[in-house]
Short mmCIF file of C-alpha atoms and ligand atoms in Angstrom, two decimals:
data_model
loop_
_atom_site.label_atom_id
_atom_site.label_comp_id
_atom_site.label_asym_id
_atom_site.label_seq_id
_atom_site.Cartn_x
_atom_site.Cartn_y
_atom_site.Cartn_z
CA MET D 1 29.65 -14.74 41.30
CA ILE D 2 27.57 -12.59 39.02
CA LYS D 3 24.16 -14.19 38.75
CA ILE D 4 21.81 -13.32 35.95
CA ASN D 5 18.10 -12.70 35.90
CA GLU D 6 16.96 -16.11 34.74
CA ASN D 7 13.53 -14.79 33.82
CA TYR D 8 15.20 -13.69 30.60
CA PHE D 9 15.45 -17.38 29.64
CA LYS D 10 11.67 -17.60 29.68
CA LEU D 11 11.40 -15.02 26.89
CA GLN D 12 10.36 -16.40 23.55
CA ALA D 13 12.64 -15.24 20.76
CA SER D 14 10.47 -13.14 18.51
CA TYR D 15 11.05 -14.59 15.09
CA LEU D 16 8.29 -12.47 13.59
CA PHE D 17 10.26 -9.68 11.95
CA SER D 18 13.33 -11.83 11.21
CA ASP D 19 11.09 -14.46 9.57
CA ILE D 20 9.43 -11.73 7.54
CA ALA D 21 12.84 -10.36 6.50
CA LYS D 22 14.06 -13.85 5.50
CA ARG D 23 11.01 -14.56 3.38
CA VAL D 24 11.19 -11.12 1.74
CA SER D 25 14.87 -11.51 0.91
CA ALA D 26 14.32 -15.04 -0.50
CA PHE D 27 11.54 -13.64 -2.70
CA GLN D 28 13.73 -10.73 -3.78
CA ASN D 29 16.59 -13.05 -4.73
CA ALA D 30 14.28 -15.28 -6.73
CA ASN D 31 12.51 -12.33 -8.40
CA PRO D 32 15.09 -9.52 -8.67
CA GLU D 33 12.95 -7.64 -11.21
CA LYS D 34 9.82 -7.54 -9.03
CA GLU D 35 8.99 -4.53 -6.88
CA ILE D 36 8.17 -5.19 -3.23
CA ILE D 37 5.90 -2.87 -1.26
CA LYS D 38 6.16 -3.02 2.51
CA LEU D 39 2.90 -2.52 4.36
CA GLY D 40 4.05 -4.52 7.33
CA ILE D 41 5.82 -2.42 9.88
CA GLY D 42 4.27 0.29 12.00
CA ASP D 43 6.80 2.99 11.21
CA VAL D 44 5.79 6.28 9.64
CA THR D 45 7.20 7.34 6.29
CA LYS D 46 6.48 11.05 5.98
CA ALA D 47 8.72 13.91 7.14
CA LEU D 48 8.16 15.87 10.36
CA PRO D 49 5.64 18.72 10.09
CA GLU D 50 7.22 22.02 9.06
CA ALA D 51 6.21 23.68 12.34
CA CYS D 52 8.21 21.05 14.26
CA ILE D 53 11.26 21.47 12.02
CA LYS D 54 11.13 25.26 12.49
CA ALA D 55 10.89 24.92 16.28
CA PHE D 56 13.68 22.34 16.23
CA HIS D 57 15.99 24.72 14.30
CA GLU D 58 15.18 27.61 16.61
CA ALA D 59 15.89 25.49 19.68
CA ILE D 60 19.22 24.36 18.24
CA ASP D 61 20.11 28.02 17.66
CA GLU D 62 19.32 28.68 21.33
CA MET D 63 21.70 25.87 22.28
CA ALA D 64 24.40 27.60 20.23
CA GLN D 65 24.51 30.72 22.46
CA ASP D 66 25.71 30.78 26.08
CA SER D 67 22.88 33.17 26.95
CA THR D 68 20.10 30.82 25.78
CA PHE D 69 21.85 27.46 26.19
CA LYS D 70 19.97 24.79 28.18
CA GLY D 71 21.62 22.07 30.23
CA TYR D 72 19.70 19.44 32.17
CA GLY D 73 16.00 20.11 32.01
CA PRO D 74 13.31 18.96 34.45
CA GLU D 75 13.15 15.14 34.48
CA GLN D 76 9.36 15.39 34.12
CA GLY D 77 9.59 17.62 31.05
CA TYR D 78 9.48 21.37 30.39
CA SER D 79 6.35 23.12 31.53
CA PHE D 80 5.88 24.76 28.09
CA LEU D 81 5.11 21.29 26.70
CA ARG D 82 3.25 19.87 29.71
CA GLU D 83 0.94 22.88 29.80
CA LYS D 84 0.11 22.60 26.09
CA ILE D 85 -0.68 18.89 26.47
CA ALA D 86 -2.90 19.46 29.51
CA VAL D 87 -4.94 22.15 27.76
CA GLU D 88 -5.05 20.86 24.18
CA ASP D 89 -5.22 17.10 24.66
CA TYR D 90 -7.18 16.86 27.91
CA GLN D 91 -8.96 19.97 29.18
CA SER D 92 -10.35 20.52 25.67
CA ARG D 93 -12.07 17.11 26.04
CA ASN D 94 -13.37 17.86 29.53
CA ALA D 95 -10.69 15.70 31.11
CA ASP D 96 -9.52 17.59 34.16
CA ILE D 97 -5.76 17.05 33.88
CA ASP D 98 -3.08 19.20 35.44
CA PRO D 99 0.31 19.77 33.72
CA ASP D 100 2.02 18.30 36.84
CA GLU D 101 0.39 14.97 36.12
CA ILE D 102 2.17 14.68 32.77
CA PHE D 103 5.62 13.08 32.48
CA ILE D 104 7.41 13.74 29.18
CA SER D 105 9.55 10.84 27.97
CA ASP D 106 11.46 9.56 24.98
CA GLY D 107 8.87 6.96 24.05
CA ALA D 108 5.73 5.10 24.95
CA LYS D 109 7.69 1.89 24.43
CA CYS D 110 10.02 2.71 27.34
CA ASP D 111 7.18 4.00 29.50
CA THR D 112 4.88 1.01 28.96
CA ALA D 113 7.94 -1.17 29.61
CA ASN D 114 9.20 0.67 32.69
CA ILE D 115 5.93 1.32 34.50
CA GLN D 116 5.62 -2.27 35.74
CA GLU D 117 8.62 -1.84 38.03
CA ILE D 118 6.63 0.35 40.42
CA PHE D 119 4.32 -2.58 41.16
CA SER D 120 4.88 -5.59 43.36
CA PRO D 121 6.43 -8.66 41.67
CA ASP D 122 3.50 -10.84 42.78
CA ILE D 123 0.64 -9.00 41.10
CA LYS D 124 -1.47 -10.71 38.46
CA ILE D 125 -1.33 -9.22 34.97
CA ALA D 126 -4.12 -9.18 32.40
CA LEU D 127 -3.24 -8.37 28.84
CA PRO D 128 -4.94 -8.48 25.47
CA ASP D 129 -4.37 -11.27 22.98
CA PRO D 130 -3.24 -10.26 20.34
CA VAL D 131 -0.96 -7.71 21.99
CA TYR D 132 1.80 -5.14 21.50
CA PRO D 133 4.57 -7.49 22.75
CA VAL D 134 6.29 -4.99 25.08
CA TYR D 135 3.62 -5.34 27.78
CA LEU D 136 4.10 -9.09 27.97
CA ASP D 137 7.87 -9.38 27.63
CA THR D 138 8.61 -6.77 30.30
CA ASN D 139 6.49 -8.70 32.79
CA VAL D 140 8.26 -11.92 31.81
CA MET D 141 11.60 -10.19 32.50
CA ALA D 142 10.29 -9.05 35.88
CA GLY D 143 9.37 -12.63 36.83
CA ARG D 144 5.60 -12.18 36.89
CA THR D 145 4.93 -15.14 34.61
CA GLY D 146 5.48 -18.84 34.83
CA LYS D 147 6.84 -20.98 32.04
CA TYR D 148 5.85 -20.73 28.38
CA SER D 149 3.95 -23.65 26.99
CA GLY D 150 1.46 -24.13 24.17
CA GLY D 151 1.77 -20.50 23.04
CA LYS D 152 1.05 -19.04 26.50
CA TYR D 153 2.79 -18.14 29.75
CA SER D 154 1.29 -19.43 32.94
CA ASN D 155 0.15 -16.87 35.51
CA ILE D 156 -0.99 -14.39 32.85
CA CYS D 157 -4.63 -13.63 32.23
CA TYR D 158 -4.98 -13.38 28.47
CA LEU D 159 -7.85 -11.14 27.40
CA LYS D 160 -9.07 -12.62 24.15
CA SER D 161 -9.80 -10.11 21.39
CA THR D 162 -11.68 -11.99 18.74
CA LYS D 163 -14.33 -11.53 16.10
CA LYS D 164 -16.88 -12.73 18.66
CA ASN D 165 -16.29 -9.79 21.02
CA GLY D 166 -15.57 -7.27 18.24
CA PHE D 167 -11.86 -7.36 19.23
CA VAL D 168 -12.65 -5.62 22.52
CA PRO D 169 -11.92 -8.04 25.37
CA ASP D 170 -14.49 -9.01 27.97
CA LEU D 171 -13.82 -8.32 31.65
CA PRO D 172 -11.52 -10.95 33.22
CA GLU D 173 -13.09 -14.06 34.66
CA GLU D 174 -10.40 -14.37 37.34
CA PRO D 175 -9.03 -11.76 39.77
CA VAL D 176 -6.34 -9.54 38.23
CA ASP D 177 -4.41 -6.53 39.52
CA LEU D 178 -2.92 -4.79 36.50
CA ILE D 179 -4.75 -4.54 33.18
CA TYR D 180 -3.21 -3.42 29.91
CA LEU D 181 -5.60 -1.92 27.37
CA CYS D 182 -4.64 -0.34 24.04
CA PHE D 183 -7.16 1.65 21.96
CA PRO D 184 -7.13 2.30 19.05
CA ASN D 185 -5.49 -1.08 19.14
CA ASN D 186 -2.25 -2.28 17.70
CA PRO D 187 -2.46 -4.72 15.94
CA THR D 188 -6.25 -5.02 15.40
CA GLY D 189 -7.17 -1.37 14.81
CA ALA D 190 -10.24 -1.88 17.05
CA THR D 191 -11.56 1.02 19.13
CA ILE D 192 -13.45 1.02 22.40
CA SER D 193 -16.72 2.83 23.15
CA LYS D 194 -17.17 5.08 26.17
CA ASP D 195 -19.71 2.64 27.65
CA ILE D 196 -17.39 -0.35 27.48
CA LEU D 197 -14.44 1.66 28.77
CA GLN D 198 -16.68 2.78 31.64
CA GLN D 199 -17.24 -0.91 32.48
CA TRP D 200 -13.46 -1.42 32.68
CA VAL D 201 -13.03 1.63 34.89
CA ASP D 202 -15.87 0.48 37.18
CA TYR D 203 -14.32 -2.99 37.32
CA ALA D 204 -10.91 -1.54 38.29
CA ARG D 205 -12.55 0.58 41.00
CA GLU D 206 -14.52 -2.35 42.41
CA THR D 207 -11.58 -4.76 42.43
CA ARG D 208 -8.87 -2.23 43.39
CA ALA D 209 -7.05 -3.00 40.12
CA LEU D 210 -5.23 -0.54 37.86
CA ILE D 211 -5.59 0.03 34.10
CA LEU D 212 -2.63 0.93 31.91
CA PHE D 213 -4.24 2.61 28.90
CA ASP D 214 -2.04 2.89 25.81
CA ALA D 215 -3.47 5.61 23.58
CA ALA D 216 -0.48 5.87 21.21
CA TYR D 217 -2.90 5.95 18.23
CA GLU D 218 -5.57 8.32 19.60
CA ALA D 219 -4.79 10.96 16.95
CA PHE D 220 -6.22 8.65 14.28
CA ILE D 221 -9.71 8.73 15.82
CA SER D 222 -12.19 10.67 13.71
CA ASP D 223 -15.46 9.34 15.15
CA ASN D 224 -16.55 11.82 17.83
CA THR D 225 -18.19 9.16 19.96
CA ILE D 226 -14.92 7.26 20.55
CA PRO D 227 -12.90 8.35 23.60
CA HIS D 228 -9.38 9.68 22.93
CA SER D 229 -8.44 9.36 26.57
CA ILE D 230 -9.47 7.12 29.43
CA TYR D 231 -9.86 10.29 31.52
CA GLU D 232 -12.97 11.12 29.50
CA ILE D 233 -14.50 8.30 31.57
CA LYS D 234 -15.99 8.95 35.00
CA GLY D 235 -13.83 7.75 37.87
CA ALA D 236 -10.81 6.90 35.70
CA LYS D 237 -8.33 9.20 37.39
CA GLU D 238 -8.09 6.98 40.47
CA VAL D 239 -7.59 3.77 38.51
CA ALA D 240 -5.78 4.50 35.25
CA ILE D 241 -2.42 5.56 33.87
CA GLU D 242 -2.37 6.69 30.24
CA PHE D 243 0.43 6.54 27.66
CA ARG D 244 0.63 8.75 24.60
CA SER D 245 3.25 9.25 21.92
CA PHE D 246 4.18 11.82 19.29
CA SER D 247 5.61 8.96 17.17
CA LYS D 248 2.59 8.25 15.04
CA THR D 249 0.77 11.53 15.67
CA ALA D 250 3.51 13.73 14.25
CA GLY D 251 6.15 11.46 12.73
CA PHE D 252 8.41 11.37 15.80
CA THR D 253 9.41 7.69 15.58
CA GLY D 254 13.02 8.73 14.92
CA THR D 255 12.89 11.96 16.92
CA ARG D 256 11.53 10.36 20.14
CA CYS D 257 9.00 12.11 22.33
CA ALA D 258 6.02 10.75 24.27
CA PHE D 259 4.35 11.18 27.61
CA THR D 260 2.73 9.29 30.44
CA LEU D 261 -0.05 10.63 32.53
CA VAL D 262 -0.28 9.60 36.16
CA PRO D 263 -3.08 11.54 37.87
CA LYS D 264 -2.42 12.61 41.45
CA GLU D 265 -5.50 10.65 42.60
CA CYS D 266 -4.23 7.46 40.99
CA ARG D 267 -3.73 4.98 43.79
CA GLY D 268 -1.92 1.75 44.64
CA PHE D 269 -1.90 -0.28 47.84
CA ASP D 270 0.82 -1.60 50.10
CA SER D 271 0.72 -5.04 51.70
CA SER D 272 -1.30 -3.62 54.61
CA SER D 273 -3.87 -2.19 52.14
CA ASN D 274 -2.82 1.39 52.84
CA THR D 275 -3.33 3.69 49.85
CA HIS D 276 -0.40 5.44 48.14
CA SER D 277 -0.17 7.91 45.29
CA LEU D 278 1.26 6.31 42.16
CA HIS D 279 2.04 9.82 40.94
CA SER D 280 4.68 10.32 43.62
CA ILE D 281 6.14 6.86 43.08
CA TRP D 282 6.44 7.36 39.30
CA ASP D 283 7.84 10.84 39.90
CA ARG D 284 10.48 9.32 42.21
CA ARG D 285 11.28 6.63 39.64
CA GLN D 286 11.65 9.08 36.78
CA SER D 287 13.74 11.57 38.77
CA THR D 288 16.08 8.76 39.76
CA LYS D 289 16.39 6.90 36.48
CA PHE D 290 15.60 9.40 33.72
CA ASN D 291 17.17 12.71 32.84
CA GLY D 292 14.58 14.19 30.56
CA VAL D 293 14.03 14.58 26.83
CA SER D 294 16.26 17.01 24.96
CA TYR D 295 15.14 20.64 24.82
CA PRO D 296 15.01 20.85 20.99
CA VAL D 297 12.86 17.70 20.82
CA GLN D 298 10.40 19.08 23.40
CA LYS D 299 10.27 22.38 21.50
CA ALA D 300 9.54 20.46 18.29
CA ALA D 301 6.80 18.48 20.07
CA ALA D 302 5.22 21.64 21.51
CA ALA D 303 5.03 23.06 17.97
CA ILE D 304 2.32 20.57 17.03
CA TYR D 305 -0.04 22.58 19.26
CA SER D 306 0.51 25.83 17.33
CA ASP D 307 -2.11 26.77 14.73
CA GLU D 308 0.16 25.74 11.83
CA GLY D 309 1.32 22.66 13.73
CA LYS D 310 -2.27 21.50 14.25
CA LYS D 311 -3.07 21.93 10.56
CA GLN D 312 0.09 20.11 9.48
CA VAL D 313 -0.50 17.20 11.85
CA ARG D 314 -4.07 16.96 10.56
CA THR D 315 -2.77 16.80 6.99
CA LEU D 316 -0.31 14.08 7.98
CA ILE D 317 -2.94 11.97 9.68
CA ASP D 318 -5.45 12.50 6.87
CA TYR D 319 -2.79 11.34 4.44
CA TYR D 320 -2.31 8.01 6.25
CA MET D 321 -6.04 7.61 6.84
CA LYS D 322 -6.70 8.04 3.12
CA ASN D 323 -4.29 5.12 2.61
CA ALA D 324 -6.15 3.16 5.29
CA ALA D 325 -9.49 3.79 3.53
CA ILE D 326 -8.07 2.59 0.20
CA ILE D 327 -6.74 -0.59 1.80
CA LYS D 328 -9.95 -1.28 3.69
CA LYS D 329 -12.14 -0.67 0.65
CA GLY D 330 -9.96 -2.85 -1.58
CA ILE D 331 -9.80 -5.74 0.88
CA THR D 332 -13.54 -5.59 1.59
CA ALA D 333 -14.35 -5.52 -2.13
CA LEU D 334 -12.40 -8.76 -2.47
CA GLY D 335 -14.78 -10.33 0.03
CA PHE D 336 -12.49 -10.42 3.05
CA ASN D 337 -13.64 -9.43 6.51
CA CYS D 338 -11.53 -6.82 8.23
CA ILE D 339 -11.58 -4.39 11.11
CA GLY D 340 -9.68 -1.16 11.77
CA GLY D 341 -8.63 1.34 9.13
CA GLU D 342 -11.32 3.82 10.19
CA ASN D 343 -10.05 5.29 13.42
CA SER D 344 -6.72 3.53 13.24
CA PRO D 345 -3.87 3.19 10.72
CA TYR D 346 -4.00 -0.62 10.98
CA ILE D 347 -6.29 -2.97 9.10
CA TRP D 348 -6.73 -6.42 10.64
CA ILE D 349 -7.79 -8.92 8.01
CA ASP D 350 -9.33 -12.34 8.45
CA ALA D 351 -7.00 -14.49 6.33
CA ARG D 352 -9.52 -17.34 6.26
CA GLY D 353 -6.69 -19.71 7.09
CA ASP D 354 -3.14 -19.62 8.32
CA SER D 355 -1.56 -16.16 8.79
CA TRP D 356 1.75 -17.21 7.23
CA ASP D 357 0.07 -18.84 4.21
CA PHE D 358 -1.72 -15.57 3.52
CA PHE D 359 1.51 -13.64 4.08
CA ASP D 360 3.26 -15.86 1.49
CA LEU D 361 0.38 -15.48 -0.94
CA LEU D 362 0.50 -11.67 -0.77
CA LEU D 363 4.28 -11.67 -1.11
CA ASP D 364 4.55 -14.23 -3.92
CA LYS D 365 1.59 -13.13 -5.98
CA ALA D 366 1.36 -9.40 -5.23
CA GLY D 367 4.83 -8.44 -3.97
CA VAL D 368 3.23 -6.94 -0.85
CA VAL D 369 4.61 -7.44 2.65
CA CYS D 370 2.15 -7.56 5.57
CA THR D 371 2.50 -8.76 9.17
CA PRO D 372 1.15 -12.19 10.12
CA GLY D 373 -1.22 -11.83 13.06
CA SER D 374 0.12 -14.93 14.79
CA GLY D 375 3.19 -12.89 15.74
CA PHE D 376 1.04 -10.88 18.18
CA GLY D 377 -0.42 -13.79 20.13
CA SER D 378 -2.46 -16.92 19.65
CA CYS D 379 -5.70 -15.02 18.95
CA GLY D 380 -3.86 -13.37 16.05
CA SER D 381 -3.62 -16.70 14.22
CA GLY D 382 -5.66 -16.58 11.06
CA TYR D 383 -5.24 -12.81 10.67
CA ILE D 384 -2.80 -10.44 9.02
CA ARG D 385 -2.14 -6.78 9.79
CA ILE D 386 -1.72 -4.23 7.01
CA SER D 387 -0.42 -0.82 7.92
CA ALA D 388 -1.35 2.45 6.23
CA PHE D 389 2.11 3.94 6.83
CA ASN D 390 3.47 4.29 3.31
CA SER D 391 3.12 6.64 0.36
CA LEU D 392 -0.24 6.95 -1.39
CA GLU D 393 1.40 5.81 -4.64
CA ASN D 394 2.72 2.63 -2.99
CA VAL D 395 -0.60 1.89 -1.33
CA GLN D 396 -2.43 2.30 -4.66
CA LYS D 397 0.09 0.07 -6.40
CA ALA D 398 -0.07 -2.52 -3.60
CA MET D 399 -3.85 -2.67 -3.70
CA LYS D 400 -3.85 -3.05 -7.48
CA SER D 401 -1.46 -6.02 -7.19
CA ILE D 402 -3.42 -7.54 -4.31
CA ASN D 403 -6.60 -7.20 -6.32
CA GLN D 404 -5.08 -8.98 -9.32
CA ALA D 405 -3.48 -11.66 -7.15
CA LEU D 406 -6.54 -12.49 -5.06
CA LYS D 407 -9.07 -12.28 -7.87
CA SER D 408 -7.18 -15.02 -9.68
CA GLN D 409 -7.31 -17.27 -6.59
N1 PLP I 501 2.41 1.59 22.05
C1 PLP I 501 1.95 0.96 20.95
C2 PLP I 501 0.63 0.31 21.01
C3 PLP I 501 2.70 0.94 19.77
O1 PLP I 501 2.24 0.32 18.69
C4 PLP I 501 3.96 1.58 19.75
C5 PLP I 501 4.79 1.57 18.55
O2 PLP I 501 4.61 0.94 17.57
C6 PLP I 501 4.39 2.21 20.92
C7 PLP I 501 3.60 2.19 22.05
C8 PLP I 501 5.74 2.83 20.98
O3 PLP I 501 5.71 4.18 20.79
P1 PLP I 501 7.02 5.06 20.89
O4 PLP I 501 7.52 5.25 19.49
O5 PLP I 501 6.57 6.32 21.52
O6 PLP I 501 8.03 4.34 21.74
#
C-alpha cells in the first residue's frame, strides 16, 4: 500500500493570491472601463540587463559548437561565477568567504525550502510573523509542526515582528534550534542593524542554534550602516547559512539563478553532541539531488559583476527604488504610517483596520491592487504590502488614484 505523507494535510490552503485574483476579476467585470494597476505581487517587470543578455547569447553560441559545448556542469556551480560572488559580494565587504562555500542554485525559494531536510525532524523552528510562507510550509511538510489552530501551528516559535519592535523580532523566549531571519524583509521591508544582528549571532552561538539568513533583497540596501550579509557580523560563519538570489537584483525571476552560502566552519550536532560540518552535508545533498544551473544562465548571472553589468543593475535597482520612494512619500503624506521602501522594494502600510477592507478600498476606489498583510501571518493583520515592482508611469498613476480615493474618505 502506498502511504502518503500526512503532514501535507496540515498545510493551510493559501487563499491569498486566489482571493486577490477573484476580487480583482469581480471588480474588472463590474467596471470594464476602469484601469487596474497591480502593485501586489513581488515579481519584477523590467527586462534583464543588457550585459546579461549579451553573455546569455554568447553562451548559447558556445553551446552550438561541439568544441565549446558544455554538458553537465559542477553541481555546486561553475567557478567563474562562484569566484565573482566571493570577491564582489563578500570579500569586498570584509566577509571572508571562499568560492567553495558558495552553492549556485536555480532559486532561493528551492534552497530555503530544501535546506531543512539536512536537519533532524525533531528540532524546534523559530520563524518571523509575518513571514515568507516557504519557510513555514516546508517545515509543516517535514512534520516539524503540530496541528493548525487559531491561525498558528503548534510547536513553532513565532517571532513577532510588530510596530512595537520596529518589525525586527526579539530573541526567542523559549529554546529553539533553527531560526529563520529575512532582511531586508519580505513582506515588511524592515532592515536589521549590525548590532541587533550581532545579538542574534551571539544567541545562536550560546545556544548552539543555527540561523538561516535570507538576503534575497540585499541589493536594495542603500544605507551603508545596514549589513548586506550576516557574514559581516563577528562569529556568524559558525552559526549561519545565507541565501541570495539574482531574481530581484537583476530581474532573474524567470531566468532562475540564486545561491546559498554554507561556510566550512558552519556546524551542526549529532545526537551525541559531536560537531559536524554543514558544508559537507549540504554538498552531499546537492550533489545527490541537484544537477546544477544551466551554463548560459550562470554566464548571464556572472555578467552582473562586469563593469557594465554593475552599472545596469544599479540603474535597475534605482528605477524600482524611485518607485518605492514615490509610494512611501504619497502614503505618508496621506497620514498613514508605513515602513520599508527605503532599503527595500516593499512598503508595509498600517491599514488602521482590517487588511482586506483596505485592500477592497484601494481596489474599488483607486483601481490599485495591493497584498493584504494577513496573508503573511497573524501579525500581518491590519497591514497591507505595496510593491515597487512596476513601471514608473503605473506607480505615478496608482499614487494619484490612491491620493484621490483616500482624501475623499
Ligand atoms: N526569499 C524571499 C524572502 C522572497 O521574497 C523570494 C521571492 O519572492 C524568494 C526568496 C525566492 O527567490 P527566487 O526567485 O530566487 O526563488
